[in-house]
């Protein structure tokens, strides 16, 4: 494989150490071969000039749903998709993710087993996309998950599989592992329509322990959706490796997380998009404040966990109508800075080095040190001055994955609505990246 020399940029290496101007980065055979000033290049080395630009690791999005295809609701997802069409849509979406500077994703649950197959198709080179780690269908108790009664009492519905009793649970985990998952996903909270409130914990701790013990015995990690405090506490105590959301955590739950050493991926982006743009897709006005309150209350508590050394990962929940593919992956960094008080550097570490945990590639991925996998971005500007720059596609001038430059300029065909789609995503979802940045923001960014 040819070598690439990225010359003279300011290096943010992903370890959290200070940015270093005037560094060269030499990539060879898919790995970082050397880092330092004025590196020599042989005749067949491709040169990428980066003077005045930032060189950093590719982003790792630890919470995506690439097989969902941007539905406006569960009806579309559960009742109007076929396996073949969903597979093709997923492959199409994977390209968009990579072009947004996201070189790795954890896609923790999926329709059918498409996430796992997409991961393999990308690895074998027949589909272009980010490096993936994938889960199968999310495990639920009979109480269901966020889709309430739309989840059948048993068996599979869309991205979910209901596990009734210990044997079914153990067998489903073993089946998913047999068919190649990297992670087991569980929905520890769900919406119970008759309770008319926020999500409640729908698993008991013994069941959670069964899941973790069964998966861990087979060298597979567990990720859990926890939209309240007691679910976060029990998930941590049971041995869940990565917790999504951790909404409204109290001090007791935070203590459990710190003690267990679980990692957190709050995924504020989906809520942030709903709060800011939900009105445009018909979200009830009174809900907009609820979403914002959830972010504010949760972030304040999670800042304590961050201070206590809990690893934070950046996740976007990309794949819904309100989080279209390729548009919002880096917004989580902005939210970490705005709501949790992280520095831009800490937010970048969350989306690079820390993300390697989700990829089960710690020490191999997520930093630009010698010997690491050569996933690199070149950014036109300094994201340490304004981390929102990483959401601006115009600023991402180079995406390199496995030491290979990705074509980010040839346009991808636009997805049009097909006649049988029960979605209104094109008409109902006018969200684009340009909406995230106001005219004033863009004006300011252009002077950074
Ligand atoms: Zn999710």
PDB file of N, CA and C in Angstrom, residues 1-4 27-32 58 98 103-104 122-125 129-133 364-365 368 372-376 399-406:
ATOM      1  N   UNK A   1       0.856  -1.195   0.000  1.00  0.00           N
ATOM      2  CA  UNK A   1       0.000   0.000   0.000  1.00  0.00           C
ATOM      3  C   UNK A   1       0.895   1.248   0.000  1.00  0.00           C
ATOM      4  N   UNK A   2       0.509   2.231  -0.771  1.00  0.00           N
ATOM      5  CA  UNK A   2       1.315   3.463  -0.863  1.00  0.00           C
ATOM      6  C   UNK A   2       1.312   4.216   0.470  1.00  0.00           C
ATOM      7  N   UNK A   3       2.297   5.081   0.616  1.00  0.00           N
ATOM      8  CA  UNK A   3       2.377   5.892   1.831  1.00  0.00           C
ATOM      9  C   UNK A   3       1.773   7.268   1.569  1.00  0.00           C
ATOM     10  N   UNK A   4       1.304   7.891   2.634  1.00  0.00           N
ATOM     11  CA  UNK A   4       0.798   9.272   2.566  1.00  0.00           C
ATOM     12  C   UNK A   4       1.531  10.078   3.619  1.00  0.00           C
ATOM     13  N   UNK A  27       1.748   8.009   6.996  1.00  0.00           N
ATOM     14  CA  UNK A  27       0.886   6.831   7.052  1.00  0.00           C
ATOM     15  C   UNK A  27       1.425   5.782   6.086  1.00  0.00           C
ATOM     16  N   UNK A  28       1.523   4.560   6.553  1.00  0.00           N
ATOM     17  CA  UNK A  28       1.999   3.489   5.665  1.00  0.00           C
ATOM     18  C   UNK A  28       1.324   2.180   6.050  1.00  0.00           C
ATOM     19  N   UNK A  29       0.910   1.427   5.041  1.00  0.00           N
ATOM     20  CA  UNK A  29       0.253   0.127   5.268  1.00  0.00           C
ATOM     21  C   UNK A  29      -0.916   0.227   6.247  1.00  0.00           C
ATOM     22  N   UNK A  30      -1.672   1.339   6.153  1.00  0.00           N
ATOM     23  CA  UNK A  30      -2.879   1.475   6.964  1.00  0.00           C
ATOM     24  C   UNK A  30      -2.636   1.896   8.393  1.00  0.00           C
ATOM     25  N   UNK A  31      -1.369   2.161   8.730  1.00  0.00           N
ATOM     26  CA  UNK A  31      -1.044   2.540  10.112  1.00  0.00           C
ATOM     27  C   UNK A  31      -0.295   3.874  10.136  1.00  0.00           C
ATOM     28  N   UNK A  32      -0.248   4.490  11.294  1.00  0.00           N
ATOM     29  CA  UNK A  32       0.596   5.670  11.473  1.00  0.00           C
ATOM     30  C   UNK A  32       2.035   5.170  11.609  1.00  0.00           C
ATOM     31  N   UNK A  58      -9.860  10.362  12.938  1.00  0.00           N
ATOM     32  CA  UNK A  58     -11.239  10.279  12.469  1.00  0.00           C
ATOM     33  C   UNK A  58     -12.176  10.184  13.659  1.00  0.00           C
ATOM     34  N   UNK A  98     -19.179   8.174   6.432  1.00  0.00           N
ATOM     35  CA  UNK A  98     -17.733   8.288   6.236  1.00  0.00           C
ATOM     36  C   UNK A  98     -17.367   9.677   5.724  1.00  0.00           C
ATOM     37  N   UNK A 103     -15.093   7.883  10.908  1.00  0.00           N
ATOM     38  CA  UNK A 103     -14.414   6.719  10.334  1.00  0.00           C
ATOM     39  C   UNK A 103     -14.746   5.427  11.080  1.00  0.00           C
ATOM     40  N   UNK A 104     -15.424   5.555  12.229  1.00  0.00           N
ATOM     41  CA  UNK A 104     -15.837   4.361  12.984  1.00  0.00           C
ATOM     42  C   UNK A 104     -17.178   4.615  13.661  1.00  0.00           C
ATOM     43  N   UNK A 122     -18.513  -3.863   4.581  1.00  0.00           N
ATOM     44  CA  UNK A 122     -17.545  -2.752   4.587  1.00  0.00           C
ATOM     45  C   UNK A 122     -16.134  -3.322   4.742  1.00  0.00           C
ATOM     46  N   UNK A 123     -15.973  -4.266   5.656  1.00  0.00           N
ATOM     47  CA  UNK A 123     -14.648  -4.855   5.869  1.00  0.00           C
ATOM     48  C   UNK A 123     -14.136  -5.574   4.633  1.00  0.00           C
ATOM     49  N   UNK A 124     -15.042  -6.188   3.900  1.00  0.00           N
ATOM     50  CA  UNK A 124     -14.577  -6.930   2.727  1.00  0.00           C
ATOM     51  C   UNK A 124     -14.474  -6.036   1.496  1.00  0.00           C
ATOM     52  N   UNK A 125     -14.795  -4.768   1.648  1.00  0.00           N
ATOM     53  CA  UNK A 125     -14.529  -3.807   0.577  1.00  0.00           C
ATOM     54  C   UNK A 125     -15.622  -3.679  -0.470  1.00  0.00           C
ATOM     55  N   UNK A 129     -17.790   2.599   3.699  1.00  0.00           N
ATOM     56  CA  UNK A 129     -18.396   3.129   4.910  1.00  0.00           C
ATOM     57  C   UNK A 129     -17.400   3.137   6.036  1.00  0.00           C
ATOM     58  N   UNK A 130     -17.860   3.556   7.220  1.00  0.00           N
ATOM     59  CA  UNK A 130     -16.962   3.588   8.373  1.00  0.00           C
ATOM     60  C   UNK A 130     -16.682   2.166   8.868  1.00  0.00           C
ATOM     61  N   UNK A 131     -15.618   2.003   9.600  1.00  0.00           N
ATOM     62  CA  UNK A 131     -15.378   0.760  10.344  1.00  0.00           C
ATOM     63  C   UNK A 131     -16.546   0.612  11.309  1.00  0.00           C
ATOM     64  N   UNK A 132     -17.072  -0.589  11.439  1.00  0.00           N
ATOM     65  CA  UNK A 132     -18.249  -0.772  12.304  1.00  0.00           C
ATOM     66  C   UNK A 132     -18.035  -1.827  13.366  1.00  0.00           C
ATOM     67  N   UNK A 133     -18.670  -1.632  14.493  1.00  0.00           N
ATOM     68  CA  UNK A 133     -18.947  -2.709  15.433  1.00  0.00           C
ATOM     69  C   UNK A 133     -20.459  -2.724  15.536  1.00  0.00           C
ATOM     70  N   UNK A 364      -5.466   0.691  19.705  1.00  0.00           N
ATOM     71  CA  UNK A 364      -5.211   0.466  18.280  1.00  0.00           C
ATOM     72  C   UNK A 364      -5.760   1.597  17.432  1.00  0.00           C
ATOM     73  N   UNK A 365      -6.767   2.289  17.987  1.00  0.00           N
ATOM     74  CA  UNK A 365      -7.574   3.204  17.201  1.00  0.00           C
ATOM     75  C   UNK A 365      -7.844   4.461  18.017  1.00  0.00           C
ATOM     76  N   UNK A 368      -3.528   9.495  17.039  1.00  0.00           N
ATOM     77  CA  UNK A 368      -2.515   9.499  15.978  1.00  0.00           C
ATOM     78  C   UNK A 368      -1.132   9.359  16.612  1.00  0.00           C
ATOM     79  N   UNK A 372      -0.755   3.153  15.401  1.00  0.00           N
ATOM     80  CA  UNK A 372      -2.225   3.152  15.441  1.00  0.00           C
ATOM     81  C   UNK A 372      -2.811   3.084  14.017  1.00  0.00           C
ATOM     82  N   UNK A 373      -4.060   2.655  13.941  1.00  0.00           N
ATOM     83  CA  UNK A 373      -4.768   2.596  12.658  1.00  0.00           C
ATOM     84  C   UNK A 373      -4.866   4.004  12.070  1.00  0.00           C
ATOM     85  N   UNK A 374      -4.585   4.110  10.773  1.00  0.00           N
ATOM     86  CA  UNK A 374      -4.481   5.422  10.126  1.00  0.00           C
ATOM     87  C   UNK A 374      -5.844   5.950   9.676  1.00  0.00           C
ATOM     88  N   UNK A 375      -6.660   6.373  10.638  1.00  0.00           N
ATOM     89  CA  UNK A 375      -7.931   7.065  10.363  1.00  0.00           C
ATOM     90  C   UNK A 375      -7.707   8.530  10.717  1.00  0.00           C
ATOM     91  N   UNK A 376      -7.732   9.389   9.711  1.00  0.00           N
ATOM     92  CA  UNK A 376      -7.275  10.765   9.910  1.00  0.00           C
ATOM     93  C   UNK A 376      -8.220  11.761   9.234  1.00  0.00           C
ATOM     94  N   UNK A 399     -10.595  13.040   4.392  1.00  0.00           N
ATOM     95  CA  UNK A 399     -10.973  11.917   5.251  1.00  0.00           C
ATOM     96  C   UNK A 399     -10.136  10.717   4.813  1.00  0.00           C
ATOM     97  N   UNK A 400      -9.378  10.185   5.736  1.00  0.00           N
ATOM     98  CA  UNK A 400      -8.519   9.039   5.442  1.00  0.00           C
ATOM     99  C   UNK A 400      -8.932   7.908   6.364  1.00  0.00           C
ATOM    100  N   UNK A 401      -9.219   6.743   5.778  1.00  0.00           N
ATOM    101  CA  UNK A 401      -9.573   5.581   6.597  1.00  0.00           C
ATOM    102  C   UNK A 401      -8.639   4.435   6.243  1.00  0.00           C
ATOM    103  N   UNK A 402      -8.072   3.798   7.255  1.00  0.00           N
ATOM    104  CA  UNK A 402      -7.121   2.702   7.015  1.00  0.00           C
ATOM    105  C   UNK A 402      -5.984   3.135   6.089  1.00  0.00           C
ATOM    106  N   UNK A 403      -5.575   4.380   6.203  1.00  0.00           N
ATOM    107  CA  UNK A 403      -4.462   4.865   5.383  1.00  0.00           C
ATOM    108  C   UNK A 403      -4.819   5.116   3.932  1.00  0.00           C
ATOM    109  N   UNK A 404      -6.113   5.173   3.618  1.00  0.00           N
ATOM    110  CA  UNK A 404      -6.563   5.390   2.237  1.00  0.00           C
ATOM    111  C   UNK A 404      -7.429   6.643   2.179  1.00  0.00           C
ATOM    112  N   UNK A 405      -7.125   7.531   1.218  1.00  0.00           N
ATOM    113  CA  UNK A 405      -7.919   8.753   1.078  1.00  0.00           C
ATOM    114  C   UNK A 405      -9.300   8.425   0.514  1.00  0.00           C
ATOM    115  N   UNK A 406     -10.318   9.008   1.130  1.00  0.00           N
ATOM    116  CA  UNK A 406     -11.701   8.764   0.706  1.00  0.00           C
ATOM    117  C   UNK A 406     -12.129   9.900  -0.228  1.00  0.00           C
TER     118      UNK A 406
END
